[in-house]
Coordinates of C-alpha atoms and ligand atoms in Angstrom, one line a residue:
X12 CA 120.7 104.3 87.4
X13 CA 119.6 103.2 91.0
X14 CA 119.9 106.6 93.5
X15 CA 120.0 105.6 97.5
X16 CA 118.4 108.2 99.5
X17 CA 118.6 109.2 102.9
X18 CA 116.2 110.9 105.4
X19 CA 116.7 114.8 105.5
X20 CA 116.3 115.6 109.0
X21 CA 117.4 119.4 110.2
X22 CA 118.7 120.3 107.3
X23 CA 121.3 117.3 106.8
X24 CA 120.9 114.6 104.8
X25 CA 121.3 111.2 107.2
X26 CA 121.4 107.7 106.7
X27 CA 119.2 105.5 109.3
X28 CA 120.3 103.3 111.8
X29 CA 118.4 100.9 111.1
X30 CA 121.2 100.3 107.6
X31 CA 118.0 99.0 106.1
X32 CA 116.5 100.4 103.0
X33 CA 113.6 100.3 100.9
X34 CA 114.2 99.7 97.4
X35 CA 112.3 100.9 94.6
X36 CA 111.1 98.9 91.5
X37 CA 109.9 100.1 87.9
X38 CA 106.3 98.5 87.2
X39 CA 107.1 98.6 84.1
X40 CA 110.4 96.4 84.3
X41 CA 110.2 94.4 87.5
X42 CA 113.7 93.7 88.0
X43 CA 114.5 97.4 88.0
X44 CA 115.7 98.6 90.9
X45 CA 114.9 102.4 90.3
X46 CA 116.3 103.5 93.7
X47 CA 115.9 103.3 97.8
X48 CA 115.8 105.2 100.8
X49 CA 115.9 104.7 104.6
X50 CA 114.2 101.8 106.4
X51 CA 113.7 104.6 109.6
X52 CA 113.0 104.2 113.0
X53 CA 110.8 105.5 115.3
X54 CA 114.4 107.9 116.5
X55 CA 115.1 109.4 113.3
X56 CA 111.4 110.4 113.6
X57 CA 111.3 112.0 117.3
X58 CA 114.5 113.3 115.9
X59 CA 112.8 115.1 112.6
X60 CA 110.1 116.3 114.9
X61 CA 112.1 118.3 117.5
X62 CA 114.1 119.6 115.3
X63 CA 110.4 120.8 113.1
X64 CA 109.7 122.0 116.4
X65 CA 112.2 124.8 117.5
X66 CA 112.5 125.6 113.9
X67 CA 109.2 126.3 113.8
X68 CA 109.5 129.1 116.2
X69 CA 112.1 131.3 114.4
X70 CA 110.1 130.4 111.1
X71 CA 106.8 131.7 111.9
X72 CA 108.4 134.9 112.8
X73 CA 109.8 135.6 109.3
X74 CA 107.4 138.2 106.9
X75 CA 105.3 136.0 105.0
X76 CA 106.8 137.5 101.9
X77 CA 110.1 136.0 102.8
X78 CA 108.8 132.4 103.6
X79 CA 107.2 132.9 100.1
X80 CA 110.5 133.8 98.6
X81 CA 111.7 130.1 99.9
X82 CA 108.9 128.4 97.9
X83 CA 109.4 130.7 95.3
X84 CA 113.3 129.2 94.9
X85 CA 112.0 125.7 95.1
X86 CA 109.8 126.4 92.1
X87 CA 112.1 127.8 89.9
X88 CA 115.0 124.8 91.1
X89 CA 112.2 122.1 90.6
X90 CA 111.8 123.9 86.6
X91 CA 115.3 122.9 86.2
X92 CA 114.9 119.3 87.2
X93 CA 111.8 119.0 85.7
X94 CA 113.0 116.3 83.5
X95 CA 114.9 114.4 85.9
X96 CA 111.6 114.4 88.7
X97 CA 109.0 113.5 85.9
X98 CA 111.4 110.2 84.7
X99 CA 111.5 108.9 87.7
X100 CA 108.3 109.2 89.2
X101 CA 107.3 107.6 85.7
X102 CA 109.8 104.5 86.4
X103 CA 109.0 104.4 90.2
X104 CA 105.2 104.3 89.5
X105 CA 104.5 103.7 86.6
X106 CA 102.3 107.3 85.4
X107 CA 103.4 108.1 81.1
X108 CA 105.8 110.4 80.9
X109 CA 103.6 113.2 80.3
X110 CA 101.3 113.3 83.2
X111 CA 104.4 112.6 85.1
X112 CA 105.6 116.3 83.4
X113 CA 102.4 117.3 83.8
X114 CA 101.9 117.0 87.4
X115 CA 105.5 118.4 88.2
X116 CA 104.4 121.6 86.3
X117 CA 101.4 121.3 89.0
X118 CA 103.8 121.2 91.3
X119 CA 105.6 124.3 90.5
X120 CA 102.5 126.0 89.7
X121 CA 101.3 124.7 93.3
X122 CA 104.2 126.3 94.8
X123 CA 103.8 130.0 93.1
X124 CA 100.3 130.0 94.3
X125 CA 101.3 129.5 97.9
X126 CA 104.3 131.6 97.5
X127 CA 102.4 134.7 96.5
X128 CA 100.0 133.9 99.7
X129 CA 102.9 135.3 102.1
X130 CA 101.6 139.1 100.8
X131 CA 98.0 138.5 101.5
X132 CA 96.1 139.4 104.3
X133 CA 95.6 136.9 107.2
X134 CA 92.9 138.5 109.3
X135 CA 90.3 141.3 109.4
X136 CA 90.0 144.6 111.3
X137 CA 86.3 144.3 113.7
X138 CA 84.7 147.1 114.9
X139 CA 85.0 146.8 118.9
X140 CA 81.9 148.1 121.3
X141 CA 84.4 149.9 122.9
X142 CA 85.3 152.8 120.3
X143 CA 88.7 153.7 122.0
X144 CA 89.8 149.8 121.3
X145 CA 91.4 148.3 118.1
X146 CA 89.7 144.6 117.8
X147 CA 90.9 142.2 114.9
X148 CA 91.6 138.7 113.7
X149 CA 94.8 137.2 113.1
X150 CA 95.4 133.6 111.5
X151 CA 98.5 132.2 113.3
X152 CA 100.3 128.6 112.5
X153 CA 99.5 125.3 114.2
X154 CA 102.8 124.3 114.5
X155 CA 104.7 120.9 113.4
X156 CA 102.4 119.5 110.4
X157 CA 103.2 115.6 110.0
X158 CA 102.5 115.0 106.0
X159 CA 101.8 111.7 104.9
X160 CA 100.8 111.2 101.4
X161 CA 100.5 108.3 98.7
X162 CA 102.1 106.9 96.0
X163 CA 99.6 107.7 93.2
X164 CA 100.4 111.9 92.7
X165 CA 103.7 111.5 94.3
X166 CA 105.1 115.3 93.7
X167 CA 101.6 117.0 93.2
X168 CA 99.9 115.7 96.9
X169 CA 103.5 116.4 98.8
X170 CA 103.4 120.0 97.7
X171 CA 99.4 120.6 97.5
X172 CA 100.2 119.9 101.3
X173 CA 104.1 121.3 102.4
X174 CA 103.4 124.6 100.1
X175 CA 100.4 125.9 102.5
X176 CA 101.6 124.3 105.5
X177 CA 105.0 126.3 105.5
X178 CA 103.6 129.8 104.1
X179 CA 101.4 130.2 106.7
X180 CA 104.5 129.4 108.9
X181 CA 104.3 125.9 110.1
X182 CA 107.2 123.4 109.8
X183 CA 106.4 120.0 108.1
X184 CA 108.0 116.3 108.4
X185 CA 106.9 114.4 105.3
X186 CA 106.8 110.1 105.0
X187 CA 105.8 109.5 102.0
X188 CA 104.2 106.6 100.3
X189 CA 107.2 103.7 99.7
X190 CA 105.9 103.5 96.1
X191 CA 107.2 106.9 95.9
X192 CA 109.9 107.5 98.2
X193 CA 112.5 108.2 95.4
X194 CA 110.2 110.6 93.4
X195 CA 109.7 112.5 97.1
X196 CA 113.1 112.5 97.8
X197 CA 114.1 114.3 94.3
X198 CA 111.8 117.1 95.1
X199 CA 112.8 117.3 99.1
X200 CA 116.4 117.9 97.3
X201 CA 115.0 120.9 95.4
X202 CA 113.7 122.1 99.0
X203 CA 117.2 121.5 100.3
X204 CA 119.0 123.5 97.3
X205 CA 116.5 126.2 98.2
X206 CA 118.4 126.7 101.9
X207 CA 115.4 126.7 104.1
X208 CA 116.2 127.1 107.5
X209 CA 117.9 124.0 109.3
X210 CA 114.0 121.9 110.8
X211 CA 112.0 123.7 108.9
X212 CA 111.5 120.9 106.1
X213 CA 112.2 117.0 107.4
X214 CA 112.0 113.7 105.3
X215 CA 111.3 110.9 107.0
X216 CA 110.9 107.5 105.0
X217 CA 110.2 104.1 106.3
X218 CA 107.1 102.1 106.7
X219 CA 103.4 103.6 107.2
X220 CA 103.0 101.1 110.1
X221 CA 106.1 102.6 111.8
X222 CA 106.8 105.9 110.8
X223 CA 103.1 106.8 109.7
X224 CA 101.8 106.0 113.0
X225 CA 104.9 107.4 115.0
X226 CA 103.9 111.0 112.8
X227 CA 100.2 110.9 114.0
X228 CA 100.8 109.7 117.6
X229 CA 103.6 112.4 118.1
X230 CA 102.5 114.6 120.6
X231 CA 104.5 117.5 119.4
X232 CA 103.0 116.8 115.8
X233 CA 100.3 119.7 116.1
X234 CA 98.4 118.1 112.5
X235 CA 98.1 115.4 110.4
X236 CA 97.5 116.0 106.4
X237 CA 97.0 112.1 105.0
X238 CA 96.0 111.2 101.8
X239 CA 95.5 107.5 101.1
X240 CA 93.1 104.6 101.7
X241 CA 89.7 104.8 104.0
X242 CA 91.7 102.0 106.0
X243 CA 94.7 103.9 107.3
X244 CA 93.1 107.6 107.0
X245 CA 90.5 106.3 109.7
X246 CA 93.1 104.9 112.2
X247 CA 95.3 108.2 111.7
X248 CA 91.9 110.0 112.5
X249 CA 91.1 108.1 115.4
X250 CA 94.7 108.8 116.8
X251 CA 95.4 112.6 116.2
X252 CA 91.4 113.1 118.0
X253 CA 92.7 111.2 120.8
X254 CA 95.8 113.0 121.1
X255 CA 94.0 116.2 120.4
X256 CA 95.6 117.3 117.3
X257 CA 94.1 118.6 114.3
X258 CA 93.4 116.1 110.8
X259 CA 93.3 116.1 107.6
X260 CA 92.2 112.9 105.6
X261 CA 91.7 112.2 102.1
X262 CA 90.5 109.3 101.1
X263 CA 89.1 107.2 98.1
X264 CA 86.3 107.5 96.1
X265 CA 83.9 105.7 93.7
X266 CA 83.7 108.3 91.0
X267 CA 80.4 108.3 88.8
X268 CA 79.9 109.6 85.3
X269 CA 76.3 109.9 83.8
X270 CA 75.7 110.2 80.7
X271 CA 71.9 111.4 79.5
X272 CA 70.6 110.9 76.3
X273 CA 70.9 114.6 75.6
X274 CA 74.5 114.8 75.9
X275 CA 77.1 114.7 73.1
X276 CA 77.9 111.2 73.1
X277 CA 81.7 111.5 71.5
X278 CA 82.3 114.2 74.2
X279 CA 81.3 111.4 76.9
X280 CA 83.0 108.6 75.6
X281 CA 86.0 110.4 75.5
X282 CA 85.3 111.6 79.4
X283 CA 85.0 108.5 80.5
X284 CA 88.2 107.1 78.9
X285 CA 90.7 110.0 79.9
X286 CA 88.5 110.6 83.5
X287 CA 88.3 106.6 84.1
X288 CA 91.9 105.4 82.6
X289 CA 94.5 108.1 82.8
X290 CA 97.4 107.5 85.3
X291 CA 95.7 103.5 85.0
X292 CA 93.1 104.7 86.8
X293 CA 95.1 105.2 90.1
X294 CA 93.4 108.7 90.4
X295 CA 91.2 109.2 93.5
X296 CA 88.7 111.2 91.3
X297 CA 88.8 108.9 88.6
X298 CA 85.6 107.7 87.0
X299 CA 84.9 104.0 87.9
X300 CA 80.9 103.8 87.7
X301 CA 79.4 104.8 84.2
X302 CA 75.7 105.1 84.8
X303 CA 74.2 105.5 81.2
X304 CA 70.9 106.7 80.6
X305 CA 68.8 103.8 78.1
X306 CA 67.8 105.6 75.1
X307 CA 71.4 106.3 74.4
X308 CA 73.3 102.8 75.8
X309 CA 73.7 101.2 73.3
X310 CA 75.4 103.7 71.0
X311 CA 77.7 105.0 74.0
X312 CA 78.7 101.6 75.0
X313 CA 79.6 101.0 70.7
X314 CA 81.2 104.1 70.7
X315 CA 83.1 103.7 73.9
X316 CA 84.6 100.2 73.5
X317 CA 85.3 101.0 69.7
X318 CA 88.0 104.3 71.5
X319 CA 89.1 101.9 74.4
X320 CA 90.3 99.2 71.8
X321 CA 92.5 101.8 70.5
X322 CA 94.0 102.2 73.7
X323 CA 98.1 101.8 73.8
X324 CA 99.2 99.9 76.8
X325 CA 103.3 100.2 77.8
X326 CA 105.9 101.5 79.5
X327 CA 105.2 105.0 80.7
X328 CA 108.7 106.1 79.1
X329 CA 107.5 104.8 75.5
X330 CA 105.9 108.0 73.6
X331 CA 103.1 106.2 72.0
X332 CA 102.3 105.0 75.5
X333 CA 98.2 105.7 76.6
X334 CA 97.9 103.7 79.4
X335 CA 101.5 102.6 81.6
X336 CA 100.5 99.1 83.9
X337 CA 99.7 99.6 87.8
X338 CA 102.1 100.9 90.3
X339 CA 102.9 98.0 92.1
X340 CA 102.5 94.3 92.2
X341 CA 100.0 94.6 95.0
X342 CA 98.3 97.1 93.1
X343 CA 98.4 94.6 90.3
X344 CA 96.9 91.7 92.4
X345 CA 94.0 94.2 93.9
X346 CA 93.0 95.1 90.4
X347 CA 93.1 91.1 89.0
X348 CA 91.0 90.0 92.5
X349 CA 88.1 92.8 91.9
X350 CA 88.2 91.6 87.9
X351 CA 87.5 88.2 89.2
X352 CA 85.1 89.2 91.8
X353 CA 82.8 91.3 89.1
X354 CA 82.9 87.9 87.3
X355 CA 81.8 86.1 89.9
X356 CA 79.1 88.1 90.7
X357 CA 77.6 88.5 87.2
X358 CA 78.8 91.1 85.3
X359 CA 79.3 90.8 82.1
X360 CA 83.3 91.4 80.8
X361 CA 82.7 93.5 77.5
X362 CA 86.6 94.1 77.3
X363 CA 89.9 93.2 78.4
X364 CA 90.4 91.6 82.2
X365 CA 93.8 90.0 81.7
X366 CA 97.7 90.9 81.6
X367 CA 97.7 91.8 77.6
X368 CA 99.5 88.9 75.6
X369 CA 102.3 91.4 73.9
X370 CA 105.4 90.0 74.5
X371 CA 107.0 93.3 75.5
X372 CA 104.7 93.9 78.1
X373 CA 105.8 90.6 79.7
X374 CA 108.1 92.2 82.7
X375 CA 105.6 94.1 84.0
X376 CA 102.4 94.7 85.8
X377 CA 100.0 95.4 83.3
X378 CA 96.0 95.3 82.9
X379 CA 94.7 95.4 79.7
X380 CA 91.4 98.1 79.6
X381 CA 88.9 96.6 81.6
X382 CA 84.7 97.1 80.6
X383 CA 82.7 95.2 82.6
X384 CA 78.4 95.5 81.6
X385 CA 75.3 94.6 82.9
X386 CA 76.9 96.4 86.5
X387 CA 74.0 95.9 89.4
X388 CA 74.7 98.6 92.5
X389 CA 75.0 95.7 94.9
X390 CA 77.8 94.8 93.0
X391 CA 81.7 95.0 95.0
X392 CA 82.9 96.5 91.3
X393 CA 80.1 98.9 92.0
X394 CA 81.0 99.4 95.8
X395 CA 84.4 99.4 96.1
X396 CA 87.2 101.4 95.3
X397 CA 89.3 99.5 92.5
X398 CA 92.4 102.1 91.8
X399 CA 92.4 100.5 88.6
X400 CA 91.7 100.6 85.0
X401 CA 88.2 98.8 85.2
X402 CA 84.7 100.7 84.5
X403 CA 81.3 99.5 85.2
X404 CA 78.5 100.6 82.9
X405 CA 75.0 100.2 84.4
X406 CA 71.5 101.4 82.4
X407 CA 69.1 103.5 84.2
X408 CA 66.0 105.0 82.7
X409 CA 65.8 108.3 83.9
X410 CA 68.5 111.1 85.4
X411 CA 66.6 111.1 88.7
X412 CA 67.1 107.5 88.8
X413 CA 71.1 107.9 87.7
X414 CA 71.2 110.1 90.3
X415 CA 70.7 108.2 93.0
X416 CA 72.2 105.4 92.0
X417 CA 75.3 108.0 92.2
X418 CA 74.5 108.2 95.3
X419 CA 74.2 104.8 96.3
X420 CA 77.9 104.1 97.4
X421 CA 80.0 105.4 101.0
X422 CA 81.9 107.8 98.9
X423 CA 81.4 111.2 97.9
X424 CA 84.7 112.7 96.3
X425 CA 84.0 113.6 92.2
X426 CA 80.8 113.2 89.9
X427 CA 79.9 114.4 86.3
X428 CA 77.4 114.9 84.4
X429 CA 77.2 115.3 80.5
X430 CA 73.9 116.7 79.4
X431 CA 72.9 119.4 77.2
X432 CA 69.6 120.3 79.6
X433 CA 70.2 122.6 82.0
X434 CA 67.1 121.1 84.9
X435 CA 69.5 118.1 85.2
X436 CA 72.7 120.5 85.5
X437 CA 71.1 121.5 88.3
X438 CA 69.2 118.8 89.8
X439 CA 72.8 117.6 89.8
X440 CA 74.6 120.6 91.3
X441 CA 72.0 119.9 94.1
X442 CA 71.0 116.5 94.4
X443 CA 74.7 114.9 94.2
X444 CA 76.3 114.2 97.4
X445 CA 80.1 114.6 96.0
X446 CA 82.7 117.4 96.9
X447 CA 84.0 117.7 93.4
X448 CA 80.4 117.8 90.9
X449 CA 81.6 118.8 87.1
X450 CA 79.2 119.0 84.6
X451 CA 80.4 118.3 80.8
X452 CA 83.8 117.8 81.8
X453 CA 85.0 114.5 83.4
X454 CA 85.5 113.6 86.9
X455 CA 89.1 114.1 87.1
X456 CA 91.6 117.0 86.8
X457 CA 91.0 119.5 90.1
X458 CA 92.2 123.0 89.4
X459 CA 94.6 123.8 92.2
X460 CA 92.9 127.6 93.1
X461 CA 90.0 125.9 94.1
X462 CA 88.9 124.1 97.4
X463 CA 89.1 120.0 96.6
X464 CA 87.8 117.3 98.8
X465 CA 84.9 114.8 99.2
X466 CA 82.2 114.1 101.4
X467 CA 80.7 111.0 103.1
X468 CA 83.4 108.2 103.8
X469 CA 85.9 110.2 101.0
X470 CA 87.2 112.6 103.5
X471 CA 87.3 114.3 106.5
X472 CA 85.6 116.9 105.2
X473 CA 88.5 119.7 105.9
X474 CA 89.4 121.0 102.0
X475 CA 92.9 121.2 100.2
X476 CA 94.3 123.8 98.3
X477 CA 93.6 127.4 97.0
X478 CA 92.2 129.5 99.9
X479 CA 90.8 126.4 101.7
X480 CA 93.8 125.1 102.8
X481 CA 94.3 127.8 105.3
X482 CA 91.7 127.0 107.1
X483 CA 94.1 123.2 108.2
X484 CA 97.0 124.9 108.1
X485 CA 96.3 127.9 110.6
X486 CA 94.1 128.3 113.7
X487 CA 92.9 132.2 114.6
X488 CA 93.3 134.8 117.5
X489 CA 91.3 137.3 117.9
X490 CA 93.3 140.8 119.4
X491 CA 91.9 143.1 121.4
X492 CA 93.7 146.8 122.0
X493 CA 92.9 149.2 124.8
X494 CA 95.4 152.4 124.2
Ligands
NDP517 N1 92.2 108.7 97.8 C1 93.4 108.6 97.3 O1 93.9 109.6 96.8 C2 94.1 107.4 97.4 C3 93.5 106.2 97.7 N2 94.3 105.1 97.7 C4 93.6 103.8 98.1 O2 94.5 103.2 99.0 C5 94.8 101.9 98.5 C6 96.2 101.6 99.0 O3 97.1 102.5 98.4 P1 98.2 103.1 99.3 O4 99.0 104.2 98.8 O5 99.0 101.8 99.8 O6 97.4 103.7 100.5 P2 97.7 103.6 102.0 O7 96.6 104.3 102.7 O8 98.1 102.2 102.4 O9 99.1 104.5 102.2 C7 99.0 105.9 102.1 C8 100.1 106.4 103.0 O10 99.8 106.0 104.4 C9 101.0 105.4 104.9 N3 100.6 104.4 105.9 C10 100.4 103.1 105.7 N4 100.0 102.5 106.9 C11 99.9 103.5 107.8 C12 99.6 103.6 109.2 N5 99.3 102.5 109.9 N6 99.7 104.8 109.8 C13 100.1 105.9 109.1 N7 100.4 105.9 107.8 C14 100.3 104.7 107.2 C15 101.6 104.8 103.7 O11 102.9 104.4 103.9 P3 103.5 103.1 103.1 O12 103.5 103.4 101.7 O13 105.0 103.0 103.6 O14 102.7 101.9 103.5 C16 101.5 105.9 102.7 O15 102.4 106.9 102.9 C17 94.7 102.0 97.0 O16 94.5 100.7 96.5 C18 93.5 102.9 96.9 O17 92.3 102.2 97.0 C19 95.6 105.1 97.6 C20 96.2 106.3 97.2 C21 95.5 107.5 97.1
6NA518 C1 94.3 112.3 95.4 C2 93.8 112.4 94.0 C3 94.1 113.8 93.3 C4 93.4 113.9 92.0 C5 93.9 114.9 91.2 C6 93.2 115.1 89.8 O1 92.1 114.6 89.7 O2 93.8 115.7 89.0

């Protein structure tokens, strides 16, 4: 059933004037309207931020226990409409059922973490010169965090960002994705059940061109937390710097997985199926580059098109469902124009690279597991960020050489390794220029207690979630006491 949203903007829930919306379609059944929400203007926006603004003030005064009682709530309200928020971000975007319960869970589990992080210290007594003085540090808010997230982990990357933001006593306006606007908006309704303070929490939907860029060029938005494409994370960059306020940008990544002939080979097939194809390989740390060392090629690349033939492609609702189709229609048409382009340029199509012919999977946007062989580094499907189920297997001879052929691309966000010898463990650990580098385990699935964020051209090199985050989220005075 089709849901209209509306912004939720100092604690009411408002209609734009604009009376334009944004509707929502299921990927999986074009026609589907799955819901909508407000076509806003730059207003509602200036309207969401002053409102974030003198809430803000009352809100940073409250004990950090009780703003972690707030998140606390929206945990255990979000548990109850667990169901509800995984179904629809599966027919909004397209993610199987299960991850789409699966990252909820993260969600909630997202939300405890920060909750308890309102009884923890913030600061650290230091021993002045002067022994009659009390000297410490103190972490204190930034102020009005603008959060601007994308359409691929559309509950997880809202929260891995709100959560920290408002326990260390910021106020937040979120514009989410459009792919995603109706999963958002179920969880900013859990926030709302949880009575936070009127301004505290504002939803603000609409286009990234309008109310993306009206959130970074705000001069009373203090910081910007965006995850998305290099494209739009660099412009939001360029503007918050200019403006003087403080960014956060996450960004895409070209995820290699090696595979040495000492690993075990079943173990790395199945890595690079689940760590390259999961969520259709919409994952920023999902393998797309397969860099496989010789003497073991030809038995990985058996083994591993052997499992991806297996695959189940479908709707994400459907239990037997692997693999649900891409989130969009533009998404869709990326995916098909890099398939063509790695033909083009030589590589060889092992599997799939078409819609699959089932009948049933007729009304939607679906890509068929994609192999592509014979992969040269010069390559754009060895370049370029696909956001799709396609992986690129190239031969090297040696792990040094795998290494920096890892290396050989502008991003740096996730890399694995699987090897049983522990010199290239840690000529890996070392040598890899990634902010995310697993060994034996595949390059997705980061644990939300620890820092996560990439390097080179992947980021802004500022790190999200367990204690990292408050290094965004809060700035630090240093007090000085003279009795
Ligand atoms: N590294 C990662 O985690 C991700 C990488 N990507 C990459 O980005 C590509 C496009 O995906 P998409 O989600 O559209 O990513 P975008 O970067 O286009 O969008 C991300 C967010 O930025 C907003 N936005 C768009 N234009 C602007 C702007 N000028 N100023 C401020 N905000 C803006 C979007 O709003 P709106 O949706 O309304 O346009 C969305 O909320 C993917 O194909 C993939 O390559 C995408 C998602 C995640
Ligand atoms: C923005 C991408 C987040 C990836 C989360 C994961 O790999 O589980």
């Amino acid at each position: 059933m089709s849901q209209q949203f509306n912004n939720f903007i100092n604690g009411k829930w408002k209609a734009s004037s604009s009376k334009e919306v944004i509707e929502s379609y299921n990927p999986a059944k074009k026609s589907e309207v799955i819901g909508s929400v407000q076509k806003s203007t730059r207003e509602e926006l200036n309207e969401a931020v002053e409102g974030a603004k003198a809430a803000q003030k009352k809100w940073k005064k409250l004990a950090g226990a009780e703003r972690g009682n707030y998140l606390f709530k929206v945990a255990n309200i979000m548990e109850e409409n667990l169901e509800d928020i995984a179904k629809t971000m599966t027919k909004e975007m397209g993610k199987s059922l299960p991850e789409a319960k699966g990252e909820t869970n993260r969600g909630i589990a997202i939300l405890r973490y920060y909750a308890g992080e309102g009884m923890r210290s913030d600061g650290d007594v230091i021993p002045a010169t002067d022994p009659s003085a009390l000297m410490y540090s103190k972490r204190v808010p930034i102020g009005v965090v603008g959060v601007i997230t994308p359409w691929n982990f559309p509950v997880a990357i809202p929260i891995w960002k709100m959560a920290p933001a408002l326990i260390y006593g910021n106020a937040v306006v979120l514009k989410p994705a459009s792919e995603g606007s109706v999963t958002a908006a179920k969880v900013i309704e859990c926030f709302d059940k949880a009575n936070f303070p009127d301004g505290v929490i504002n939803f603000v939907t609409g286009s990234g061109s309008v109310i993306g860029q009206g959130l970074a060029e705000h001069p009373d938005v203090n910081a910007i937390t965006f995850t998305g494409s290099n494209a739009v994370g660099k412009n939001i960059g360029v503007i918050a710097a200019q403006k003087g306020g403080k960014y956060q940008l996450e960004m895409g990544g070209k995820n290699p997985i090696i595979v040495a002939d000492d690993c075990d080979v079943d173990a790395a097939v199945a890595a690079t199926l689940s760590g390259g194809l999961k969520s259709t390989g919409q994952k920023c740390t999902c393998s797309s580059r397969v860099i496989v060392q010789a003497g073991i090629y030809e038995t990985f690349k058996e083994k591993l098109l052997e499992k991806a033939k297996q695959i189940t492609v479908g709707d994400g609702m459907d239990a037997d469902t692997w693999m649900g189709p891409c989130a969009s229609e533009s998404q869709f048409n990326t995916v098909k124009h890099y398939i063509e382009k790695g033909k083009e340029e030589g590589a060889t199509l092992l599997l799939g690279g078409k819609e699959p012919t089932d009948e049933k999977l007729k009304d939607g946007y679906y890509i068929e597991p994609t192999i592509f062989d014979d992969v040269k580094t010069s390559m754009t499907i060895a370049q370029e960020e696909i956001f799709g189920p396609v992986l690129a297997l190239m031969k090297v001879d040696t792990v040094e050489e795998a290494i920096h052929l890892a290396n050989d691309v502008e991003f740096g966000l996730s890399a694995s390794i699987y090897t049983s010898n522990i010199e290239h463990m840690l000529t890996f650990i070392d040598d890899m220029e990634a902010g995310l580098v697993r060994i034996n385990a595949e390059t997705a699935g980061v644990e939300l207690q620890a820092p996560f964020g990439g390097m080179k051209a992947s980021s802004s090199y500022s790190r999200e979630q367990g204690q990292a985050a408050k290094e965004f989220f809060t700035t630090m005075k240093t007090v000085f006491i003279k009795g």
